[in-house]
Amino acid sequence: MLALIRIIALICYFILVNAALLLVCLVRPFHRDNVYVAGKLYSSISVILGLKLEVRVPESVKQGGPFVYIANHQNSYDLVTICKAAQKGTVTVGKKSLKWIPIFGQAYWLTGNIMIDRKNSGRARGTLQVTVDKIKEKGLSVWFFPEGTRSY
């Protein structure tokens, strides 16, 4: 019974979180801290799942970047766990197809994340060059999930 209540609460809260995030992103599209806000909103879902998350941020990171973060994206739970570690001024590099997921995809795009076309290696390399330029020009930190396609 508790599982059923959590599932219903999770679905309702997930819709609410995405609506709030979409509103934030419409007010300030592509803002450098939108990913940070999204991370805080998505990680708040962990309470419904009964998870306690702890993030330890090194002093060197607190003093400012830009940085290149590398993380291993394993499953859908990462949306509510690893997102809590997002720092201000950080964007992710994600596959272009994510933007077609209703509501989540539009929020992902509006947060200012960098979309990469993994099916076209020439465009993917061009996107990586754009990423390097953003790091240099805007002082953005970038978060990569290099493991590629997730497996079961």
PDB file of C-alpha atoms in Angstrom:
ATOM      1  CA  MET A   1       0.000   0.000   0.000  1.00  0.00           C
ATOM      2  CA  LEU A   2       2.854   2.372   0.837  1.00  0.00           C
ATOM      3  CA  ALA A   3       4.398   1.687  -2.568  1.00  0.00           C
ATOM      4  CA  LEU A   4       1.154   2.621  -4.330  1.00  0.00           C
ATOM      5  CA  ILE A   5       0.901   5.865  -2.360  1.00  0.00           C
ATOM      6  CA  ARG A   6       4.531   6.702  -3.188  1.00  0.00           C
ATOM      7  CA  ILE A   7       3.976   6.024  -6.892  1.00  0.00           C
ATOM      8  CA  ILE A   8       0.938   8.311  -7.018  1.00  0.00           C
ATOM      9  CA  ALA A   9       2.754  10.997  -5.022  1.00  0.00           C
ATOM     10  CA  LEU A  10       5.816  10.592  -7.237  1.00  0.00           C
ATOM     11  CA  ILE A  11       3.859  11.062 -10.458  1.00  0.00           C
ATOM     12  CA  CYS A  12       2.014  14.117  -9.140  1.00  0.00           C
ATOM     13  CA  TYR A  13       5.177  15.675  -7.720  1.00  0.00           C
ATOM     14  CA  PHE A  14       7.156  14.946 -10.903  1.00  0.00           C
ATOM     15  CA  ILE A  15       4.528  16.795 -12.949  1.00  0.00           C
ATOM     16  CA  LEU A  16       4.620  19.684 -10.465  1.00  0.00           C
ATOM     17  CA  VAL A  17       8.437  19.848 -10.525  1.00  0.00           C
ATOM     18  CA  ASN A  18       8.504  19.878 -14.334  1.00  0.00           C
ATOM     19  CA  ALA A  19       5.840  22.590 -14.478  1.00  0.00           C
ATOM     20  CA  ALA A  20       7.805  24.730 -11.991  1.00  0.00           C
ATOM     21  CA  LEU A  21      11.034  24.164 -13.904  1.00  0.00           C
ATOM     22  CA  LEU A  22       9.400  25.000 -17.217  1.00  0.00           C
ATOM     23  CA  LEU A  23       8.082  28.230 -15.698  1.00  0.00           C
ATOM     24  CA  VAL A  24      11.552  29.169 -14.403  1.00  0.00           C
ATOM     25  CA  CYS A  25      13.053  28.390 -17.805  1.00  0.00           C
ATOM     26  CA  LEU A  26      10.447  30.446 -19.657  1.00  0.00           C
ATOM     27  CA  VAL A  27      11.161  33.436 -17.412  1.00  0.00           C
ATOM     28  CA  ARG A  28      14.936  33.122 -17.886  1.00  0.00           C
ATOM     29  CA  PRO A  29      15.686  30.781 -20.812  1.00  0.00           C
ATOM     30  CA  PHE A  30      19.242  29.449 -21.177  1.00  0.00           C
ATOM     31  CA  HIS A  31      20.347  31.093 -17.896  1.00  0.00           C
ATOM     32  CA  ARG A  32      23.663  29.744 -16.622  1.00  0.00           C
ATOM     33  CA  ASP A  33      22.100  28.568 -13.327  1.00  0.00           C
ATOM     34  CA  ASN A  34      18.993  26.864 -14.717  1.00  0.00           C
ATOM     35  CA  VAL A  35      20.643  23.434 -14.524  1.00  0.00           C
ATOM     36  CA  TYR A  36      21.447  24.117 -10.876  1.00  0.00           C
ATOM     37  CA  VAL A  37      17.782  24.984 -10.186  1.00  0.00           C
ATOM     38  CA  ALA A  38      16.655  21.893 -12.103  1.00  0.00           C
ATOM     39  CA  GLY A  39      19.019  19.740 -10.053  1.00  0.00           C
ATOM     40  CA  LYS A  40      17.594  21.041  -6.796  1.00  0.00           C
ATOM     41  CA  LEU A  41      14.019  20.505  -7.979  1.00  0.00           C
ATOM     42  CA  TYR A  42      14.599  16.987  -9.314  1.00  0.00           C
ATOM     43  CA  SER A  43      16.621  15.921  -6.274  1.00  0.00           C
ATOM     44  CA  SER A  44      13.744  16.962  -4.010  1.00  0.00           C
ATOM     45  CA  ILE A  45      11.882  13.937  -5.407  1.00  0.00           C
ATOM     46  CA  SER A  46      14.254  11.767  -3.360  1.00  0.00           C
ATOM     47  CA  VAL A  47      12.190  12.482  -0.228  1.00  0.00           C
ATOM     48  CA  ILE A  48       9.180  10.704  -1.747  1.00  0.00           C
ATOM     49  CA  LEU A  49      11.388   7.737  -2.621  1.00  0.00           C
ATOM     50  CA  GLY A  50      12.697   7.618   0.934  1.00  0.00           C
ATOM     51  CA  LEU A  51      16.268   8.471  -0.076  1.00  0.00           C
ATOM     52  CA  LYS A  52      18.634  10.659   1.882  1.00  0.00           C
ATOM     53  CA  LEU A  53      21.182  12.346  -0.359  1.00  0.00           C
ATOM     54  CA  GLU A  54      24.482  13.838   0.730  1.00  0.00           C
ATOM     55  CA  VAL A  55      26.672  15.887  -1.602  1.00  0.00           C
ATOM     56  CA  ARG A  56      30.244  16.735  -0.678  1.00  0.00           C
ATOM     57  CA  VAL A  57      31.677  19.649  -2.638  1.00  0.00           C
ATOM     58  CA  PRO A  58      35.461  20.178  -2.489  1.00  0.00           C
ATOM     59  CA  GLU A  59      36.724  23.622  -1.514  1.00  0.00           C
ATOM     60  CA  SER A  60      38.393  23.981  -4.922  1.00  0.00           C
ATOM     61  CA  VAL A  61      34.986  23.725  -6.604  1.00  0.00           C
ATOM     62  CA  LYS A  62      33.395  26.195  -4.195  1.00  0.00           C
ATOM     63  CA  GLN A  63      36.030  28.759  -5.192  1.00  0.00           C
ATOM     64  CA  GLY A  64      34.865  28.778  -8.815  1.00  0.00           C
ATOM     65  CA  GLY A  65      35.554  27.268 -12.190  1.00  0.00           C
ATOM     66  CA  PRO A  66      35.070  26.554 -14.988  1.00  0.00           C
ATOM     67  CA  PHE A  67      35.342  22.801 -14.570  1.00  0.00           C
ATOM     68  CA  VAL A  68      34.663  19.712 -16.640  1.00  0.00           C
ATOM     69  CA  TYR A  69      32.721  17.197 -14.570  1.00  0.00           C
ATOM     70  CA  ILE A  70      32.507  13.534 -15.512  1.00  0.00           C
ATOM     71  CA  ALA A  71      29.731  11.310 -14.151  1.00  0.00           C
ATOM     72  CA  ASN A  72      28.534   7.811 -14.819  1.00  0.00           C
ATOM     73  CA  HIS A  73      24.829   7.881 -15.732  1.00  0.00           C
ATOM     74  CA  GLN A  74      23.528   4.406 -14.929  1.00  0.00           C
ATOM     75  CA  ASN A  75      19.723   4.505 -14.734  1.00  0.00           C
ATOM     76  CA  SER A  76      16.621   6.644 -14.327  1.00  0.00           C
ATOM     77  CA  TYR A  77      17.243   7.090 -10.593  1.00  0.00           C
ATOM     78  CA  ASP A  78      20.117   9.388 -11.552  1.00  0.00           C
ATOM     79  CA  LEU A  79      17.508  12.037 -12.323  1.00  0.00           C
ATOM     80  CA  VAL A  80      16.746  12.299  -8.602  1.00  0.00           C
ATOM     81  CA  THR A  81      20.173  11.465  -7.179  1.00  0.00           C
ATOM     82  CA  ILE A  82      23.058  12.766  -9.286  1.00  0.00           C
ATOM     83  CA  CYS A  83      21.182  15.995 -10.108  1.00  0.00           C
ATOM     84  CA  LYS A  84      21.643  17.173  -6.535  1.00  0.00           C
ATOM     85  CA  ALA A  85      25.370  17.510  -7.246  1.00  0.00           C
ATOM     86  CA  ALA A  86      24.821  20.114  -9.991  1.00  0.00           C
ATOM     87  CA  GLN A  87      26.757  23.293  -9.262  1.00  0.00           C
ATOM     88  CA  LYS A  88      25.950  26.860 -10.293  1.00  0.00           C
ATOM     89  CA  GLY A  89      27.204  27.795 -13.753  1.00  0.00           C
ATOM     90  CA  THR A  90      27.143  24.201 -14.989  1.00  0.00           C
ATOM     91  CA  VAL A  91      25.438  22.751 -18.061  1.00  0.00           C
ATOM     92  CA  THR A  92      25.326  19.156 -19.236  1.00  0.00           C
ATOM     93  CA  VAL A  93      26.054  17.668 -22.615  1.00  0.00           C
ATOM     94  CA  GLY A  94      23.184  15.377 -23.564  1.00  0.00           C
ATOM     95  CA  LYS A  95      21.843  13.609 -26.593  1.00  0.00           C
ATOM     96  CA  LYS A  96      19.755  15.707 -28.944  1.00  0.00           C
ATOM     97  CA  SER A  97      16.854  13.244 -28.857  1.00  0.00           C
ATOM     98  CA  LEU A  98      16.081  14.206 -25.234  1.00  0.00           C
ATOM     99  CA  LYS A  99      14.357  17.376 -26.406  1.00  0.00           C
ATOM    100  CA  TRP A 100      11.498  15.284 -27.846  1.00  0.00           C
ATOM    101  CA  ILE A 101      10.408  13.956 -24.435  1.00  0.00           C
ATOM    102  CA  PRO A 102       7.235  15.907 -23.562  1.00  0.00           C
ATOM    103  CA  ILE A 103       7.769  18.691 -20.987  1.00  0.00           C
ATOM    104  CA  PHE A 104      11.068  17.235 -19.688  1.00  0.00           C
ATOM    105  CA  GLY A 105      12.712  17.664 -23.091  1.00  0.00           C
ATOM    106  CA  GLN A 106      11.642  21.264 -23.462  1.00  0.00           C
ATOM    107  CA  ALA A 107      12.849  22.016 -19.929  1.00  0.00           C
ATOM    108  CA  TYR A 108      16.140  20.242 -20.685  1.00  0.00           C
ATOM    109  CA  TRP A 109      16.650  22.421 -23.750  1.00  0.00           C
ATOM    110  CA  LEU A 110      15.579  25.672 -22.036  1.00  0.00           C
ATOM    111  CA  THR A 111      17.938  25.108 -19.112  1.00  0.00           C
ATOM    112  CA  GLY A 112      20.748  25.753 -21.582  1.00  0.00           C
ATOM    113  CA  ASN A 113      22.163  22.247 -21.782  1.00  0.00           C
ATOM    114  CA  ILE A 114      24.244  21.424 -24.836  1.00  0.00           C
ATOM    115  CA  MET A 115      22.561  19.001 -27.234  1.00  0.00           C
ATOM    116  CA  ILE A 116      24.791  16.592 -29.148  1.00  0.00           C
ATOM    117  CA  ASP A 117      23.802  14.572 -32.214  1.00  0.00           C
ATOM    118  CA  ARG A 118      25.392  11.198 -31.491  1.00  0.00           C
ATOM    119  CA  LYS A 119      24.209   9.741 -34.807  1.00  0.00           C
ATOM    120  CA  ASN A 120      26.259  12.218 -36.826  1.00  0.00           C
ATOM    121  CA  SER A 121      29.911  12.180 -35.747  1.00  0.00           C
ATOM    122  CA  GLY A 122      30.745  15.312 -37.747  1.00  0.00           C
ATOM    123  CA  ARG A 123      28.059  17.333 -36.003  1.00  0.00           C
ATOM    124  CA  ALA A 124      28.996  15.771 -32.663  1.00  0.00           C
ATOM    125  CA  ARG A 125      32.578  17.011 -33.063  1.00  0.00           C
ATOM    126  CA  GLY A 126      31.240  20.451 -33.987  1.00  0.00           C
ATOM    127  CA  THR A 127      29.090  20.448 -30.848  1.00  0.00           C
ATOM    128  CA  LEU A 128      32.127  19.595 -28.763  1.00  0.00           C
ATOM    129  CA  GLN A 129      33.927  22.597 -30.257  1.00  0.00           C
ATOM    130  CA  VAL A 130      30.923  24.792 -29.347  1.00  0.00           C
ATOM    131  CA  THR A 131      31.186  23.345 -25.832  1.00  0.00           C
ATOM    132  CA  VAL A 132      34.850  24.324 -25.605  1.00  0.00           C
ATOM    133  CA  ASP A 133      33.959  27.827 -26.814  1.00  0.00           C
ATOM    134  CA  LYS A 134      31.250  28.180 -24.145  1.00  0.00           C
ATOM    135  CA  ILE A 135      33.667  27.077 -21.452  1.00  0.00           C
ATOM    136  CA  LYS A 136      36.155  29.723 -22.584  1.00  0.00           C
ATOM    137  CA  GLU A 137      33.777  32.604 -23.379  1.00  0.00           C
ATOM    138  CA  LYS A 138      31.109  32.262 -20.688  1.00  0.00           C
ATOM    139  CA  GLY A 139      33.114  30.514 -17.995  1.00  0.00           C
ATOM    140  CA  LEU A 140      30.583  27.678 -17.908  1.00  0.00           C
ATOM    141  CA  SER A 141      31.381  24.363 -16.326  1.00  0.00           C
ATOM    142  CA  VAL A 142      30.315  21.329 -18.333  1.00  0.00           C
ATOM    143  CA  TRP A 143      29.078  17.991 -17.103  1.00  0.00           C
ATOM    144  CA  PHE A 144      29.671  14.944 -19.335  1.00  0.00           C
ATOM    145  CA  PHE A 145      28.166  11.480 -19.042  1.00  0.00           C
ATOM    146  CA  PRO A 146      30.633   9.621 -21.301  1.00  0.00           C
ATOM    147  CA  GLU A 147      29.454   6.052 -20.850  1.00  0.00           C
ATOM    148  CA  GLY A 148      27.096   6.351 -23.806  1.00  0.00           C
ATOM    149  CA  THR A 149      23.885   4.397 -24.101  1.00  0.00           C
ATOM    150  CA  ARG A 150      22.604   2.929 -20.859  1.00  0.00           C
ATOM    151  CA  SER A 151      22.173  -0.808 -20.599  1.00  0.00           C
ATOM    152  CA  TYR A 152      19.857  -2.960 -18.520  1.00  0.00           C
TER     153      TYR A 152
END
